[in-house]
CSV table of C-alpha atoms and ligand atoms in Angstrom, one decimal:
chain,number,residue,atom,x,y,z
A,188,MET,CA,13.2,21.3,-31.0
A,189,THR,CA,11.3,21.4,-27.8
A,190,THR,CA,10.6,24.4,-25.6
A,191,ALA,CA,8.3,25.0,-22.7
A,192,GLU,CA,7.4,28.6,-23.1
A,193,ALA,CA,4.5,29.0,-20.7
A,194,PRO,CA,3.0,27.0,-17.9
A,195,SER,CA,-0.2,25.2,-18.7
A,196,HIS,CA,-3.1,25.5,-16.4
A,197,LEU,CA,-4.6,22.1,-15.7
A,198,ARG,CA,-8.1,22.8,-14.6
A,199,GLU,CA,-8.9,19.1,-13.9
A,200,ASN,CA,-6.7,16.3,-12.5
A,201,PRO,CA,-5.4,14.5,-15.6
A,202,PHE,CA,-5.1,11.1,-13.8
A,203,GLU,CA,-8.7,11.2,-12.6
A,204,LEU,CA,-9.7,12.0,-16.2
A,205,ALA,CA,-7.7,9.1,-17.6
A,206,LYS,CA,-9.2,6.7,-15.1
A,207,ALA,CA,-12.7,7.9,-15.8
A,208,GLN,CA,-12.0,7.4,-19.5
A,209,LEU,CA,-10.8,3.9,-18.9
A,210,ARG,CA,-13.9,3.0,-16.8
A,211,ARG,CA,-16.1,4.3,-19.7
A,212,VAL,CA,-14.2,2.2,-22.2
A,213,GLY,CA,-14.7,-0.8,-19.9
A,214,GLU,CA,-18.4,-0.3,-20.0
A,215,VAL,CA,-18.7,0.3,-23.7
A,216,PHE,CA,-16.5,-2.7,-24.7
A,217,ALA,CA,-17.7,-5.0,-21.9
A,218,ILE,CA,-14.3,-5.6,-20.4
A,219,ASP,CA,-14.0,-7.5,-17.1
A,220,PRO,CA,-14.2,-4.9,-14.3
A,221,ASN,CA,-11.4,-6.8,-12.5
A,222,LEU,CA,-9.1,-6.1,-15.4
A,223,ILE,CA,-10.2,-2.5,-15.6
A,224,GLY,CA,-9.3,-2.3,-11.9
A,225,VAL,CA,-5.8,-3.6,-12.6
A,226,LEU,CA,-5.3,-1.2,-15.5
A,227,SER,CA,-6.5,1.8,-13.5
A,228,GLN,CA,-3.3,1.8,-11.5
A,229,CYS,CA,0.2,2.5,-12.5
A,230,LYS,CA,2.5,-0.5,-12.0
A,231,LYS,CA,5.4,1.4,-10.6
A,232,GLY,CA,6.5,5.0,-9.9
A,233,VAL,CA,9.5,6.7,-8.4
A,234,GLU,CA,9.8,10.2,-7.0
A,235,VAL,CA,13.4,11.5,-6.9
A,236,SER,CA,15.1,14.6,-5.6
A,237,ILE,CA,17.7,16.0,-8.0
A,238,PRO,CA,20.2,18.4,-6.3
A,239,VAL,CA,22.0,20.5,-8.9
A,240,SER,CA,24.9,22.8,-8.6
A,241,MET,CA,23.8,26.1,-10.2
A,242,ASP,CA,26.1,28.4,-12.1
A,243,ASP,CA,26.0,31.0,-9.2
A,244,GLY,CA,27.4,28.4,-6.7
A,245,SER,CA,24.1,27.7,-5.0
A,246,ILE,CA,22.4,24.2,-5.0
A,247,ASN,CA,18.8,23.8,-6.2
A,248,VAL,CA,16.9,20.7,-5.5
A,249,PHE,CA,14.5,19.7,-8.2
A,250,LEU,CA,11.7,17.1,-8.0
A,251,GLY,CA,11.4,14.4,-10.7
A,252,TYR,CA,9.2,11.4,-11.5
A,253,ARG,CA,9.3,8.3,-13.6
A,254,VAL,CA,6.2,6.2,-13.8
A,255,THR,CA,5.5,2.9,-15.5
A,256,HIS,CA,1.8,2.3,-16.1
A,257,ASN,CA,1.9,-1.2,-17.7
A,258,ILE,CA,4.3,-3.7,-19.2
A,259,ALA,CA,1.9,-6.5,-20.3
A,260,ARG,CA,2.9,-6.1,-24.0
A,261,GLY,CA,6.6,-5.3,-23.6
A,262,PRO,CA,9.0,-2.8,-21.9
A,263,SER,CA,7.5,0.5,-21.1
A,264,LYS,CA,8.0,3.6,-23.3
A,265,GLY,CA,7.3,7.2,-22.8
A,266,GLY,CA,8.7,10.7,-22.9
A,267,ILE,CA,10.3,12.9,-20.2
A,268,ARG,CA,8.8,16.3,-19.7
A,269,TYR,CA,10.7,19.3,-18.2
A,270,HIS,CA,8.0,21.9,-17.3
A,271,PRO,CA,7.2,24.0,-14.2
A,272,ASP,CA,3.7,22.5,-14.0
A,273,VAL,CA,4.6,18.8,-13.9
A,274,THR,CA,2.7,16.9,-11.3
A,275,GLN,CA,2.9,13.2,-10.3
A,276,ASP,CA,-0.7,12.8,-11.5
A,277,GLU,CA,0.0,14.4,-14.8
A,278,VAL,CA,2.9,12.0,-15.3
A,279,LYS,CA,0.7,9.0,-14.3
A,280,ALA,CA,-2.0,10.1,-16.8
A,281,LEU,CA,0.5,10.5,-19.6
A,282,ALA,CA,2.0,7.1,-18.7
A,283,MET,CA,-1.4,5.4,-19.0
A,284,TRP,CA,-2.1,7.2,-22.3
A,285,MET,CA,1.2,5.8,-23.6
A,286,THR,CA,0.1,2.3,-22.8
A,287,TRP,CA,-3.0,2.8,-25.0
A,288,LYS,CA,-1.1,4.5,-27.7
A,289,CYS,CA,1.5,1.7,-28.0
A,290,ALA,CA,-1.2,-0.9,-28.0
A,291,LEU,CA,-3.3,0.9,-30.6
A,292,MET,CA,-0.3,1.2,-32.9
A,293,GLY,CA,0.5,-2.5,-32.4
A,294,LEU,CA,3.9,-1.8,-30.8
A,295,PRO,CA,5.5,-4.3,-28.3
A,296,PHE,CA,5.6,-1.7,-25.6
A,297,GLY,CA,3.8,-0.7,-22.4
A,298,GLY,CA,3.4,2.9,-21.3
A,299,ALA,CA,5.6,5.1,-19.1
A,300,LYS,CA,6.3,8.8,-18.6
A,301,GLY,CA,8.7,11.0,-16.7
A,302,GLY,CA,8.9,14.6,-15.6
A,303,VAL,CA,11.0,17.1,-13.8
A,304,ILE,CA,9.5,20.2,-12.2
A,305,CYS,CA,11.7,22.9,-13.7
A,306,ASP,CA,11.7,25.6,-16.3
A,307,PRO,CA,14.3,24.6,-18.9
A,308,LYS,CA,14.2,28.1,-20.4
A,309,HIS,CA,15.7,29.5,-17.2
A,310,LEU,CA,18.5,27.0,-16.9
A,311,SER,CA,21.9,27.3,-18.5
A,312,ARG,CA,23.2,24.5,-20.8
A,313,GLY,CA,25.5,23.3,-17.9
A,314,GLU,CA,22.6,23.4,-15.4
A,315,LEU,CA,20.4,21.4,-17.7
A,316,GLU,CA,23.1,18.9,-18.3
A,317,ARG,CA,23.8,18.4,-14.6
A,318,LEU,CA,20.1,18.1,-13.9
A,319,THR,CA,19.6,15.5,-16.6
A,320,ARG,CA,22.6,13.4,-15.6
A,321,ARG,CA,21.6,13.4,-11.9
A,322,TYR,CA,17.9,12.6,-12.8
A,323,THR,CA,19.2,9.7,-15.0
A,324,SER,CA,21.4,8.4,-12.2
A,325,GLU,CA,18.4,8.5,-9.8
A,326,ILE,CA,16.3,6.4,-12.1
A,327,ILE,CA,19.1,4.3,-13.6
A,328,ASN,CA,17.8,1.0,-12.1
A,329,ASP,CA,14.3,1.6,-13.5
A,330,ILE,CA,15.3,2.3,-17.2
A,331,GLY,CA,17.0,0.2,-19.8
A,332,PRO,CA,16.4,-1.3,-23.3
A,333,GLU,CA,14.4,-4.3,-21.9
A,334,ARG,CA,12.8,-2.3,-19.1
A,335,ASP,CA,11.8,1.2,-19.7
A,336,ILE,CA,12.8,3.5,-22.6
A,337,PRO,CA,12.5,7.3,-22.3
A,338,ALA,CA,12.1,9.7,-25.2
A,339,PRO,CA,11.6,13.5,-25.6
A,340,ASP,CA,8.5,15.4,-24.6
A,341,VAL,CA,7.7,19.0,-23.9
A,342,GLY,CA,10.9,20.9,-22.7
A,343,THR,CA,13.3,18.1,-23.6
A,344,ASP,CA,15.1,17.4,-26.9
A,345,GLY,CA,17.7,15.3,-28.6
A,346,ARG,CA,20.5,17.0,-26.6
A,347,VAL,CA,18.8,15.9,-23.3
A,348,MET,CA,18.4,12.3,-24.8
A,349,ALA,CA,22.1,12.3,-25.6
A,350,TRP,CA,23.0,13.1,-22.0
A,351,ILE,CA,20.7,10.3,-20.8
A,352,PHE,CA,22.2,7.8,-23.2
A,353,ASP,CA,25.8,8.9,-22.2
A,354,THR,CA,25.1,8.7,-18.4
A,355,TYR,CA,23.5,5.3,-18.7
A,356,SER,CA,26.2,4.0,-20.9
A,357,MET,CA,29.1,5.3,-18.7
A,358,ASN,CA,27.5,3.4,-15.8
A,359,LYS,CA,27.2,0.2,-17.8
A,360,GLY,CA,30.7,0.5,-19.3
A,361,HIS,CA,29.6,0.4,-22.9
A,362,SER,CA,27.3,2.2,-25.3
A,363,VAL,CA,23.6,1.2,-24.8
A,364,LEU,CA,21.8,2.6,-27.8
A,365,GLY,CA,18.4,1.1,-26.9
A,366,VAL,CA,18.1,2.9,-23.5
A,367,VAL,CA,16.5,6.0,-24.9
A,368,THR,CA,15.0,7.3,-28.2
A,369,GLY,CA,14.9,10.7,-29.9
A,370,LYS,CA,18.7,10.7,-29.8
A,371,PRO,CA,20.7,12.9,-32.3
A,372,LEU,CA,21.7,11.0,-35.5
A,373,SER,CA,25.4,11.2,-34.4
A,374,VAL,CA,24.7,8.9,-31.4
A,375,GLY,CA,22.3,6.4,-32.9
A,376,GLY,CA,19.2,8.4,-33.6
A,377,SER,CA,16.8,7.4,-36.4
A,378,LEU,CA,16.3,9.4,-39.6
A,379,GLY,CA,12.8,10.8,-39.6
A,380,ARG,CA,12.4,10.8,-35.8
A,381,VAL,CA,12.4,14.6,-35.3
A,382,GLU,CA,9.3,15.2,-37.5
A,383,ALA,CA,7.7,11.7,-37.0
A,384,THR,CA,4.9,12.9,-34.7
A,385,ALA,CA,3.8,15.6,-37.2
A,386,ARG,CA,4.2,13.1,-40.1
A,387,GLY,CA,2.0,10.6,-38.4
A,388,ALA,CA,-0.6,13.3,-37.8
A,389,MET,CA,-0.5,14.2,-41.5
A,390,TYR,CA,-0.9,10.5,-42.5
A,391,THR,CA,-3.9,10.4,-40.2
A,392,ILE,CA,-5.4,13.5,-41.8
A,393,GLN,CA,-4.8,12.1,-45.2
A,394,ALA,CA,-6.6,8.8,-44.3
A,395,MET,CA,-9.5,10.8,-42.8
A,396,ALA,CA,-9.6,13.0,-46.0
A,397,GLN,CA,-10.1,9.8,-48.1
A,398,LYS,CA,-13.1,8.9,-46.0
A,399,GLN,CA,-14.5,12.3,-46.7
A,400,ASP,CA,-13.8,11.9,-50.4
A,401,LYS,CA,-11.6,15.0,-50.2
A,402,ARG,CA,-8.0,15.8,-50.9
A,403,VAL,CA,-5.7,17.4,-48.2
A,404,ASP,CA,-5.4,20.6,-50.3
A,405,GLU,CA,-9.1,21.2,-49.9
A,406,TYR,CA,-8.8,21.9,-46.2
A,407,THR,CA,-8.1,25.1,-44.2
A,408,VAL,CA,-6.2,24.3,-41.1
A,409,VAL,CA,-5.5,26.1,-37.8
A,410,ILE,CA,-2.6,24.9,-35.7
A,411,GLN,CA,-2.0,25.8,-32.0
A,412,GLY,CA,1.6,25.3,-30.8
A,413,PHE,CA,4.6,25.9,-33.0
A,414,GLY,CA,7.2,23.5,-31.4
A,415,ASN,CA,8.2,20.0,-32.6
A,416,VAL,CA,4.7,18.9,-33.4
A,417,GLY,CA,3.0,22.1,-34.5
A,418,ALA,CA,5.7,23.6,-36.6
A,419,HIS,CA,6.5,20.4,-38.5
A,420,LEU,CA,2.7,19.7,-39.0
A,421,ALA,CA,2.3,23.2,-40.4
A,422,ARG,CA,5.2,22.6,-42.8
A,423,LEU,CA,4.1,19.2,-43.9
A,424,ILE,CA,0.5,20.0,-44.4
A,425,HIS,CA,1.3,23.2,-46.2
A,426,GLY,CA,3.5,21.1,-48.4
A,427,GLN,CA,0.5,19.0,-49.2
A,428,GLY,CA,-1.4,22.1,-50.4
A,429,ALA,CA,-3.6,22.6,-47.4
A,430,LYS,CA,-4.3,26.3,-46.5
A,431,VAL,CA,-2.9,27.0,-43.0
A,432,VAL,CA,-4.8,30.1,-41.9
A,433,ALA,CA,-3.4,30.4,-38.3
A,434,VAL,CA,-0.5,29.2,-36.1
A,435,SER,CA,0.5,30.1,-32.6
A,436,ASP,CA,3.0,29.7,-29.8
A,437,SER,CA,2.7,30.4,-26.1
A,438,ARG,CA,2.8,34.2,-26.7
A,439,GLY,CA,-0.2,34.1,-29.1
A,440,GLY,CA,-1.0,33.5,-32.7
A,441,VAL,CA,-1.1,35.0,-36.2
A,442,TYR,CA,-4.0,34.7,-38.6
A,443,ASN,CA,-4.6,35.3,-42.3
A,444,PRO,CA,-7.8,33.9,-43.8
A,445,LYS,CA,-6.1,33.8,-47.2
A,446,GLY,CA,-3.4,31.6,-45.8
A,447,ILE,CA,-0.2,32.0,-43.7
A,448,ASP,CA,3.1,31.9,-45.6
A,449,VAL,CA,4.3,28.9,-43.6
A,450,PRO,CA,8.0,28.9,-44.7
A,451,ALA,CA,8.1,32.6,-43.7
A,452,ALA,CA,6.5,31.8,-40.3
A,453,LEU,CA,9.1,29.1,-39.7
A,454,ALA,CA,12.0,31.5,-40.6
A,455,HIS,CA,10.5,34.3,-38.5
A,456,LYS,CA,10.1,32.0,-35.5
A,457,GLN,CA,13.7,30.8,-36.0
A,458,GLU,CA,15.0,34.3,-36.1
A,459,ALA,CA,12.8,36.2,-33.7
A,460,GLY,CA,12.0,33.3,-31.3
A,461,THR,CA,8.3,34.3,-31.6
A,462,LEU,CA,5.6,34.4,-34.2
A,463,GLU,CA,4.7,38.0,-33.1
A,464,GLY,CA,5.2,40.5,-35.9
A,465,LEU,CA,4.9,38.0,-38.8
A,466,ALA,CA,4.2,40.0,-42.0
A,467,ASN,CA,0.8,39.7,-43.7
A,468,ALA,CA,-1.0,38.3,-40.7
A,469,GLU,CA,-3.0,39.7,-37.9
A,470,ALA,CA,-2.4,38.9,-34.2
A,471,VAL,CA,-4.9,36.6,-32.4
A,472,THR,CA,-4.8,35.3,-28.9
A,473,ASN,CA,-4.6,31.5,-28.3
A,474,GLU,CA,-8.3,31.6,-27.0
A,475,GLU,CA,-9.4,33.3,-30.3
A,476,LEU,CA,-7.4,30.9,-32.4
A,477,VAL,CA,-9.3,27.9,-31.2
A,478,GLU,CA,-12.6,29.5,-32.4
A,479,LEU,CA,-11.4,30.6,-35.8
A,480,PRO,CA,-13.3,29.4,-38.9
A,481,CYS,CA,-11.5,26.4,-40.5
A,482,GLU,CA,-12.1,22.8,-41.3
A,483,ILE,CA,-9.3,21.2,-39.3
A,484,LEU,CA,-8.1,22.5,-35.9
A,485,ALA,CA,-4.9,20.9,-34.7
A,486,PRO,CA,-4.1,21.6,-31.0
A,487,CYS,CA,-0.4,20.8,-30.8
A,488,ALA,CA,0.7,22.6,-27.5
A,489,LEU,CA,-0.5,21.4,-24.1
A,490,GLU,CA,-3.5,19.7,-22.4
A,491,GLN,CA,-7.0,21.0,-21.7
A,492,VAL,CA,-7.3,23.8,-24.3
A,493,ILE,CA,-10.7,22.8,-25.5
A,494,THR,CA,-13.0,22.6,-22.5
A,495,GLU,CA,-16.7,23.0,-21.7
A,496,ARG,CA,-16.0,26.8,-21.8
A,497,ASN,CA,-15.2,27.0,-25.5
A,498,ALA,CA,-16.2,23.6,-27.1
A,499,ASP,CA,-19.5,25.0,-28.4
A,500,ARG,CA,-17.7,27.9,-30.2
A,501,VAL,CA,-15.2,25.7,-32.1
A,502,LYS,CA,-15.9,26.1,-35.8
A,503,ALA,CA,-13.7,23.3,-37.1
A,504,SER,CA,-15.4,20.1,-38.3
A,505,VAL,CA,-12.3,18.0,-37.5
A,506,ILE,CA,-10.0,18.2,-34.5
A,507,CYS,CA,-6.6,16.5,-34.9
A,508,GLU,CA,-5.0,16.1,-31.5
A,509,GLY,CA,-1.3,16.7,-32.0
A,510,ALA,CA,-0.9,17.3,-28.3
A,511,ASN,CA,-1.8,14.8,-25.6
A,512,GLY,CA,-5.1,15.4,-23.9
A,513,PRO,CA,-6.0,18.9,-25.4
A,514,VAL,CA,-9.8,18.1,-25.3
A,515,THR,CA,-11.4,17.5,-21.9
A,516,PRO,CA,-14.0,14.7,-21.6
A,517,THR,CA,-16.8,17.3,-21.1
A,518,ALA,CA,-15.7,19.1,-24.2
A,519,ASP,CA,-15.6,15.8,-26.0
A,520,HIS,CA,-19.3,15.3,-25.4
A,521,VAL,CA,-20.2,18.7,-26.7
A,522,LEU,CA,-18.1,18.2,-29.8
A,523,GLU,CA,-19.6,14.8,-30.4
A,524,ASP,CA,-23.2,16.2,-30.1
A,525,ARG,CA,-22.2,18.8,-32.6
A,526,GLY,CA,-20.9,16.2,-35.1
A,527,VAL,CA,-17.2,17.4,-34.8
A,528,LEU,CA,-14.9,14.5,-35.8
A,529,VAL,CA,-12.1,14.2,-33.2
A,530,LEU,CA,-8.9,12.3,-34.3
A,531,PRO,CA,-7.7,11.4,-30.8
A,532,ASP,CA,-4.2,11.9,-29.4
A,533,VAL,CA,-3.5,8.1,-29.1
A,534,LEU,CA,-4.0,7.8,-32.9
A,535,ALA,CA,-3.1,11.3,-34.3
A,536,ASN,CA,0.2,11.9,-32.4
A,537,ALA,CA,1.5,8.3,-32.3
A,538,GLY,CA,4.0,8.9,-35.1
A,539,GLY,CA,6.6,9.9,-32.6
A,540,VAL,CA,6.5,6.6,-30.6
A,541,VAL,CA,6.2,4.6,-33.8
A,542,VAL,CA,9.5,6.0,-35.1
A,543,SER,CA,10.9,5.7,-31.5
A,544,TYR,CA,10.1,2.0,-31.8
A,545,PHE,CA,12.0,2.0,-35.1
A,546,GLU,CA,15.0,3.7,-33.4
A,547,TRP,CA,15.0,1.2,-30.6
A,548,VAL,CA,14.9,-1.7,-33.2
A,549,GLN,CA,17.7,-0.1,-35.2
A,550,GLY,CA,19.8,0.5,-32.1
A,551,LEU,CA,19.4,-3.1,-30.9
A,552,GLN,CA,20.4,-4.4,-34.3
A,553,GLU,CA,23.1,-1.7,-34.8
A,554,TYR,CA,21.7,-1.5,-38.4
A,555,PHE,CA,20.2,1.8,-39.6
A,556,TRP,CA,17.5,2.4,-42.2
A,557,ARG,CA,17.0,4.9,-45.0
A,558,GLU,CA,14.6,7.8,-44.3
A,559,GLU,CA,12.2,6.7,-47.0
A,560,GLU,CA,12.1,3.3,-45.3
A,561,VAL,CA,11.3,4.8,-42.0
A,562,ASN,CA,8.6,7.0,-43.5
A,563,ALA,CA,7.0,4.2,-45.5
A,564,LYS,CA,6.9,1.9,-42.4
A,565,LEU,CA,5.4,4.8,-40.4
A,566,HIS,CA,2.8,5.3,-43.1
A,567,ASP,CA,1.8,1.7,-43.0
A,568,ILE,CA,1.3,1.6,-39.3
A,569,SER,CA,-0.5,5.0,-39.1
A,570,VAL,CA,-3.0,4.0,-41.9
A,571,ARG,CA,-3.6,0.5,-40.4
A,572,ALA,CA,-4.3,2.0,-37.0
A,573,PHE,CA,-6.6,4.6,-38.6
A,574,GLU,CA,-8.5,2.0,-40.5
A,575,GLU,CA,-8.9,-0.3,-37.5
A,576,THR,CA,-10.2,2.6,-35.4
A,577,TRP,CA,-12.5,3.8,-38.2
A,578,LEU,CA,-14.0,0.3,-38.5
A,579,THR,CA,-14.4,-0.1,-34.7
A,580,ARG,CA,-16.1,3.3,-34.6
A,581,GLU,CA,-18.6,2.2,-37.2
A,582,ARG,CA,-19.2,-1.2,-35.7
A,583,GLN,CA,-19.8,0.3,-32.2
A,584,ALA,CA,-21.5,3.4,-33.4
A,585,THR,CA,-19.2,5.4,-31.2
A,586,SER,CA,-16.6,8.2,-31.4
A,587,MET,CA,-13.1,7.8,-32.8
A,588,ARG,CA,-11.7,8.3,-29.3
A,589,MET,CA,-13.8,5.6,-27.8
A,590,ALA,CA,-13.0,3.3,-30.7
A,591,ALA,CA,-9.2,3.9,-30.3
A,592,TYR,CA,-9.2,3.4,-26.6
A,593,GLY,CA,-11.5,0.4,-26.9
A,594,LEU,CA,-9.1,-1.3,-29.3
A,595,ALA,CA,-6.1,-0.4,-27.2
A,596,VAL,CA,-7.5,-1.4,-23.9
A,597,GLN,CA,-8.8,-4.7,-25.3
A,598,ARG,CA,-5.3,-5.5,-26.6
A,599,VAL,CA,-3.7,-4.8,-23.2
A,600,ALA,CA,-6.4,-6.7,-21.4
A,601,GLU,CA,-5.9,-9.7,-23.7
A,602,ALA,CA,-2.1,-9.7,-23.1
A,603,THR,CA,-2.7,-9.4,-19.3
A,604,THR,CA,-5.2,-12.4,-19.3
A,605,THR,CA,-3.0,-14.5,-21.6
A,606,ARG,CA,0.1,-13.9,-19.3
A,607,GLY,CA,-2.0,-14.6,-16.2
A,608,LEU,CA,-1.7,-12.9,-12.8
A,609,TYR,CA,1.6,-13.6,-11.1
A,610,PRO,CA,2.1,-15.6,-8.9
B,260,NAD,P1,7.4,21.8,-27.8
B,260,NAD,O1,7.9,22.2,-26.5
B,260,NAD,O2,8.4,21.5,-28.9
B,260,NAD,O3,6.3,22.8,-28.4
B,260,NAD,C1,5.2,23.2,-27.6
B,260,NAD,C2,4.7,24.5,-28.4
B,260,NAD,O4,3.5,24.9,-27.7
B,260,NAD,C3,5.6,25.7,-28.4
B,260,NAD,O5,5.5,26.3,-29.6
B,260,NAD,C4,5.0,26.6,-27.3
B,260,NAD,O6,5.3,27.9,-27.5
B,260,NAD,C5,3.6,26.2,-27.4
B,260,NAD,N1,2.8,26.5,-26.2
B,260,NAD,C6,3.1,26.3,-24.9
B,260,NAD,N2,2.1,26.8,-24.1
B,260,NAD,C7,1.2,27.2,-24.9
B,260,NAD,C8,-0.1,27.8,-24.7
B,260,NAD,N3,-0.6,27.9,-23.5
B,260,NAD,N4,-0.9,28.1,-25.8
B,260,NAD,C9,-0.4,27.9,-27.0
B,260,NAD,N5,0.8,27.4,-27.3
B,260,NAD,C10,1.6,27.1,-26.3
B,260,NAD,O7,6.6,20.4,-27.5
B,260,NAD,P2,6.2,19.3,-28.5
B,260,NAD,O8,7.2,18.2,-28.5
B,260,NAD,O9,5.8,19.9,-29.8
B,260,NAD,O10,4.9,18.7,-27.8
B,260,NAD,C11,3.6,19.4,-27.9
B,260,NAD,C12,2.5,18.4,-27.5
B,260,NAD,O11,2.6,17.3,-28.3
B,260,NAD,C13,2.6,17.9,-26.1
B,260,NAD,O12,1.3,17.7,-25.6
B,260,NAD,C14,3.3,16.6,-26.2
B,260,NAD,O13,3.0,15.7,-25.1
B,260,NAD,C15,2.7,16.1,-27.5
B,260,NAD,N6,3.5,15.1,-28.2
B,260,NAD,C16,4.7,15.3,-28.6
B,260,NAD,C17,5.4,14.3,-29.2
B,260,NAD,C18,6.8,14.6,-29.7
B,260,NAD,O14,7.4,13.6,-30.4
B,260,NAD,N7,7.5,15.7,-29.5
B,260,NAD,C19,4.8,13.1,-29.5
B,260,NAD,C20,3.5,12.9,-29.1
B,260,NAD,C21,2.8,13.9,-28.4
């Protein structure tokens, strides 16, 4: 499920941060500055107005975006976010990060992202459907199985993907399974897709644990965000025997140093819609949660939660970025100086796009795999990407983030050079 329960507060412009990161990668990995210049810009972007008939008879006009950053390695791929704080620069940054994520995982995709400025929590089902269908119609010439393939992100879910699939298909006159991923199983979704992001994060943590000569059940874990990524990660890692000591949603967190009863927390959230009032746990704020004693801190909510203001107070020795961009570059430096190992977003939360790739392949072939097959293939790709990143980190004596970005940007740069500049 996806919900957008509270607006994030972006303190820094995400696209400027993403471009600065890219320039730094270019320097460390000695990539041609001309290529870095090309990759600093998004290939294409559309801004659309989305008039929607509201249930009370009025018409609201929403603003939406769809941005493709790069298609050197294949059609572009990326989620659609419904959130009040969406900005064009946030969408551009997220599109660029998708290019790096797909390249790092070895997928034949470029990066894209979409967003609509709205609060889905305050829209009825009918309003949400009309908004989605009109948004899809406005971007219909820009998406497609060979062109640009959306997926869910914050505030969107399988239901929204089903409406996109249906709107696109009705316009084409036949079902086009490959136009969107994260679809419900009944309309061509893939087994294992719902929990894929969390599963990929868990495989990354397992691979990291091996490097530390530890088992997953030896770690204590704090998880921020209890939506698609956070809740599934809590369940999966708890299932591996790790001690989850705190979890949170937008309203705040719950903490028990002896360990949260994760199945009870999932049931409580399902019933009450909040983690507040969970038995055998004390309330903590989201700010306090980031600073709790633990080995692994997994921010799985929104961007920029670990900043220069709190990075020096983080107690965890490992940060697993379930969310996109939760650690700012300034905080990254502080954490690196303090020896905190950051498993970066492009690696740690790439499980979702990997299984989206599987869904696209299955849809194109109209041949669907067993869940064990999906998970085994995801495991292979996640571990391979982790090992490649770890090796690059050692060779370059750099951070996991720089290693991951370096590998990814080099792959996209190579594809761009090999294809040549048109015309
Ligand atoms: P979601 O909407 O399902 O869940 C978000 C969770 O974060 C909710 O529990 C919400 O209450 C909580 N939250 C919101 N604001 C918060 C705040 N200020 N402090 C603490 N918690 C807050 O979204 P999701 O799909 O789980 O995505 C979460 C993050 O993971 C996003 O950064 C998204 O881009 C990233 N991501 C998601 C996927 C995926 O497949 N869903 C894949 C890769 C990356």
